[in-house]
Amino acid sequence: MWAAAPLLLLLPLLLLLLLPLARLCRRGAARLEPAGRAVLITGCDSGFGHLLALRLHRLGFTVFAGCLCPGGDGARRLQREAGGAGRLRVLRLDVTRARDVRAAKELVLSHLPERGFWGLVNNAGISTFGETGWLPMETYEKFADVNLLGSIRTTLAFLPLLRKYKGRIVFMSSIIAYFTLGNGIYSMTKAAIEKFCDALRLEMKKFGVQVCIIQPGNYARSTKIQPPLSAEEIWSELSEEEKAVYNKEYVQERANFFNSILSEGSTNGNEVVDAMVDALTSPAPKARYMVAKLKEKALVFVCALFPTVVMDSVLSYALSK
């Protein structure tokens, strides 16, 4: 292994030289024909999942739109915007429930179009704000079940179909997988799903299945994944031990800081949907699609390439402001 170390060091340089050629190949190759291909999307009640379901339907895909509340406003609006019944089917899909995932698979199998099952988009997710000790163990378990295990549960159920039709798997991650600013619980689940994807992507190559990760920046205003939190709401949920350590003024400062970040989020969710569509239709999709502002990409760059002490200094400065 160590004898190959010099060669491994040269690989990044070689890849940088070949990247322009790869881009030319991507532009020249024919894009996928959507007609007759099925895609299942989780988390379609709102946000990116809702937008993607409509976009793929308009492109000609057969869309299975998983909704947590199939009788809710989001699901009804989705059906109305898609023009009623047809190539878009809304189904109940709570990714934390194995029976919902099994039922979704049975529905897909019974309504497969002629070209089969093409794509799985693991989009469902939840977010919240709070320092590590502020959140009870039940919250950590819920987030792991929705954001991490939910994606794994759905992927494992549909892997046989994806291998059969040499399809695509798309995962919703976030730039927050690289760092955290007051929402470590969300960051934790996204970092974990990235590692799951890295393993899956390599393993699926031999079957012709391609795995892509979408890494949005701050799109809180577009998705509504994270509603603003008041200091009073946070304080009321703290344990007596945490209240003995933190005062209300500190909690108010943290709430103001986090809510200000939310207010700066982009409202143009279609930028992220463009990347998701490319991951599903490009003849040569990218392993990762980072859709973020320049300053967000710069922060990721610092976190990924600089020593931890530099990263901690940058983030500590941001938190102090």
C-alpha positions in Angstrom: 0.0 0.0 0.0 2.7 2.5 1.1 4.7 1.8 -2.1 1.9 3.3 -4.1 1.8 6.5 -2.1 3.8 8.6 -4.6 1.3 7.6 -7.3 -1.6 8.5 -5.1 -0.1 12.0 -4.6 0.0 12.5 -8.4 -3.6 11.4 -9.0 -5.2 14.8 -8.0 -2.9 16.6 -10.5 -3.8 14.1 -13.2 -7.5 14.5 -12.5 -7.3 18.3 -12.7 -5.7 18.0 -16.1 -8.4 15.6 -17.3 -11.3 17.6 -15.9 -11.7 19.9 -19.0 -11.9 16.9 -21.2 -14.5 15.3 -19.0 -16.6 18.4 -19.2 -16.5 18.4 -23.0 -17.6 14.8 -23.0 -20.5 15.7 -20.8 -21.7 18.5 -23.1 -21.5 16.3 -26.2 -23.3 13.2 -24.9 -27.0 12.8 -25.3 -29.2 13.4 -22.3 -31.6 10.8 -20.9 -35.0 10.3 -22.4 -37.4 10.7 -19.4 -40.5 9.1 -21.0 -41.3 5.7 -19.7 -39.0 6.0 -16.7 -40.1 6.1 -13.0 -38.6 8.1 -10.2 -39.5 8.0 -6.5 -38.9 11.1 -4.4 -39.2 11.3 -0.6 -40.3 14.5 1.2 -42.6 16.0 -1.4 -45.0 17.8 0.9 -42.9 21.0 0.4 -39.5 22.4 -0.5 -37.1 20.8 -2.9 -39.1 17.5 -3.1 -42.3 19.4 -4.1 -40.5 21.4 -6.8 -38.6 18.4 -8.1 -41.7 16.3 -8.4 -43.4 18.9 -10.6 -40.2 19.5 -12.7 -39.7 15.8 -13.4 -43.4 15.4 -14.2 -43.2 18.2 -16.8 -40.1 16.6 -18.3 -42.0 13.4 -18.9 -41.0 11.1 -16.0 -43.4 8.9 -14.2 -43.2 10.4 -10.7 -44.0 8.7 -7.3 -44.1 11.6 -4.9 -43.7 10.4 -1.3 -45.5 12.7 1.2 -45.6 12.5 5.0 -49.2 13.8 4.9 -50.8 12.6 1.6 -54.0 14.4 2.6 -52.3 17.6 3.5 -52.2 21.0 1.8 -48.8 20.3 0.2 -49.8 17.0 -1.3 -53.1 18.3 -2.6 -51.4 21.3 -4.1 -48.9 19.0 -5.8 -51.7 16.9 -7.4 -53.5 20.1 -8.5 -50.3 21.6 -10.0 -49.5 18.4 -11.8 -53.0 18.4 -13.4 -54.6 15.6 -11.4 -54.0 11.9 -12.0 -51.6 10.5 -14.6 -47.8 10.2 -14.5 -47.6 11.7 -11.0 -48.8 9.7 -8.0 -48.8 10.9 -4.5 -48.3 8.2 -1.8 -47.9 8.1 1.9 -44.2 7.7 2.8 -42.9 8.2 6.3 -39.3 7.1 5.8 -39.0 6.1 9.5 -41.6 3.4 9.0 -40.6 0.2 7.3 -44.2 -0.7 6.4 -44.5 2.7 4.5 -41.4 1.9 2.6 -42.6 -1.6 1.7 -46.0 -0.2 0.6 -44.2 2.4 -1.6 -42.2 -0.3 -3.3 -45.3 -2.5 -3.9 -47.0 0.6 -5.5 -44.0 1.3 -7.7 -43.8 -2.3 -8.8 -47.4 -2.5 -9.7 -47.3 0.8 -11.8 -43.9 0.6 -13.4 -43.7 2.2 -16.9 -42.2 0.4 -19.8 -38.6 1.5 -19.2 -38.7 0.6 -15.5 -37.4 2.3 -12.3 -34.8 4.9 -13.0 -34.3 7.0 -9.9 -34.6 7.3 -6.2 -34.3 10.7 -4.6 -33.7 10.7 -0.9 -34.9 14.2 -0.1 -36.9 13.9 3.1 -35.3 15.7 6.1 -35.8 17.8 9.2 -33.7 20.5 10.9 -33.6 22.3 14.2 -31.3 24.6 16.2 -29.7 24.0 19.6 -26.4 23.5 21.3 -25.4 19.9 22.0 -26.6 19.7 25.6 -29.8 21.6 24.9 -31.4 18.7 23.0 -32.7 15.5 24.6 -31.7 12.1 23.4 -35.1 11.6 21.9 -34.4 14.4 19.5 -31.1 12.9 18.4 -32.8 9.6 17.8 -35.5 11.2 15.7 -33.1 13.1 13.6 -30.9 10.1 13.0 -34.0 8.1 12.0 -35.3 10.7 9.5 -32.2 12.2 8.0 -29.9 9.2 8.0 -31.7 5.9 8.6 -34.7 7.0 6.6 -32.5 7.4 3.5 -30.7 4.1 4.1 -34.0 2.3 4.7 -35.5 3.6 1.5 -32.3 2.9 -0.5 -32.0 -0.7 0.7 -35.6 -1.4 -0.3 -35.1 -0.1 -3.8 -31.6 -1.3 -4.6 -32.7 -4.4 -6.4 -34.8 -2.3 -8.8 -32.0 0.2 -9.3 -29.5 -2.5 -10.1 -31.9 -4.1 -12.5 -32.5 -0.9 -14.5 -29.0 0.6 -13.9 -30.6 3.7 -12.4 -29.6 6.7 -10.3 -29.7 7.4 -6.5 -29.7 11.1 -5.4 -29.2 12.1 -1.8 -29.9 15.5 -0.2 -26.9 16.5 1.9 -25.8 20.1 2.8 -22.7 22.2 3.0 -23.4 21.9 6.8 -21.9 18.5 6.5 -18.5 20.2 6.6 -19.1 22.6 9.6 -21.7 23.6 12.1 -23.0 26.9 13.4 -25.4 26.1 16.2 -27.2 23.1 14.5 -24.7 20.3 15.1 -27.5 17.7 15.2 -28.4 18.5 11.5 -24.7 18.7 10.6 -24.1 15.3 12.2 -26.7 13.5 10.1 -25.6 15.1 6.9 -21.9 14.2 7.5 -23.0 10.6 8.1 -25.1 10.4 5.0 -22.1 11.7 2.9 -20.0 8.7 4.2 -22.8 6.3 3.4 -23.0 7.7 -0.1 -19.3 7.5 -0.6 -19.4 3.7 0.2 -22.5 3.2 -1.9 -21.2 5.1 -4.9 -18.1 2.9 -5.2 -20.0 -0.4 -4.6 -22.7 0.5 -7.2 -20.3 1.2 -10.1 -20.0 -2.4 -11.0 -23.8 -2.5 -11.5 -24.0 0.7 -13.6 -25.9 2.5 -10.8 -24.7 6.1 -10.2 -24.9 7.8 -6.8 -25.0 11.6 -6.5 -25.0 14.0 -3.5 -26.6 17.4 -3.6 -25.0 19.9 -1.2 -27.2 23.1 -0.9 -26.1 26.2 0.9 -28.6 28.2 2.9 -32.0 27.8 1.3 -34.0 28.0 4.5 -36.5 30.6 3.1 -37.1 28.3 0.1 -37.7 25.0 1.9 -39.1 26.1 5.3 -37.2 23.1 6.7 -36.2 25.2 9.7 -38.8 27.7 11.2 -37.4 30.5 13.3 -37.2 29.7 17.0 -37.8 32.2 19.9 -35.6 32.3 22.9 -38.6 31.5 25.1 -39.3 28.3 23.1 -35.7 27.2 23.5 -35.6 28.0 27.2 -38.8 26.2 28.0 -37.3 23.0 26.6 -34.0 23.1 28.5 -33.3 20.7 31.3 -32.8 22.2 34.8 -29.1 21.3 34.5 -28.7 23.3 31.3 -30.6 26.2 32.8 -28.1 26.3 35.6 -25.3 26.7 33.0 -26.9 29.1 30.5 -28.9 32.2 31.2 -31.8 33.6 29.1 -29.6 36.4 27.7 -27.2 33.9 26.2 -30.1 31.8 24.7 -31.6 35.0 23.3 -28.2 35.9 21.6 -28.0 32.4 20.1 -31.6 32.5 18.9 -31.0 35.9 17.3 -27.9 34.7 15.6 -29.5 31.6 14.2 -32.7 33.3 13.1 -30.6 35.9 11.3 -28.9 33.1 9.3 -32.3 31.7 8.4 -33.5 35.2 7.2 -30.5 35.3 4.8 -31.5 32.1 3.0 -32.1 32.1 -0.7 -35.7 31.9 -1.9 -34.7 30.4 -5.3 -35.1 26.6 -4.7 -35.1 25.9 -8.4 -31.3 26.4 -8.3 -31.0 23.2 -6.2 -33.7 21.5 -8.3 -31.6 22.2 -11.4 -28.7 20.2 -9.9 -31.1 17.3 -8.9 -32.4 17.1 -12.5 -28.9 17.1 -13.8 -28.0 14.3 -11.5 -30.9 12.2 -12.8 -30.6 13.1 -16.5 -27.0 13.8 -17.3 -25.1 11.1 -19.3 -22.2 11.8 -16.9 -23.6 13.1 -13.5 -21.2 14.5 -10.9 -20.7 12.7 -7.6 -21.3 16.0 -5.8 -23.3 19.1 -6.7 -22.6 22.0 -4.4 -25.2 24.7 -4.9 -24.1 27.6 -2.6 -23.0 31.2 -2.5 -19.4 32.1 -2.9 -18.8 32.9 0.7 -20.4 29.5 1.7 -18.1 27.7 -0.7 -15.2 29.5 0.7 -16.1 28.4 4.2 -16.3 24.8 3.0 -12.9 25.2 1.4 -11.4 26.4 4.7 -13.0 23.5 6.6 -11.9 20.9 4.2 -8.4 21.9 3.5 -7.1 24.0 6.5 -6.0 22.6 9.9 -8.8 22.2 12.4 -7.4 25.1 14.5 -8.0 27.4 11.6 -11.5 26.1 11.0 -12.3 26.5 14.7 -11.0 30.0 14.7 -13.1 31.0 11.7 -16.3 29.5 13.2 -15.7 30.8 16.6 -15.4 34.3 15.1 -18.6 33.9 13.2 -20.4 32.7 16.3 -19.1 35.7 18.3 -20.6 38.0 15.8 
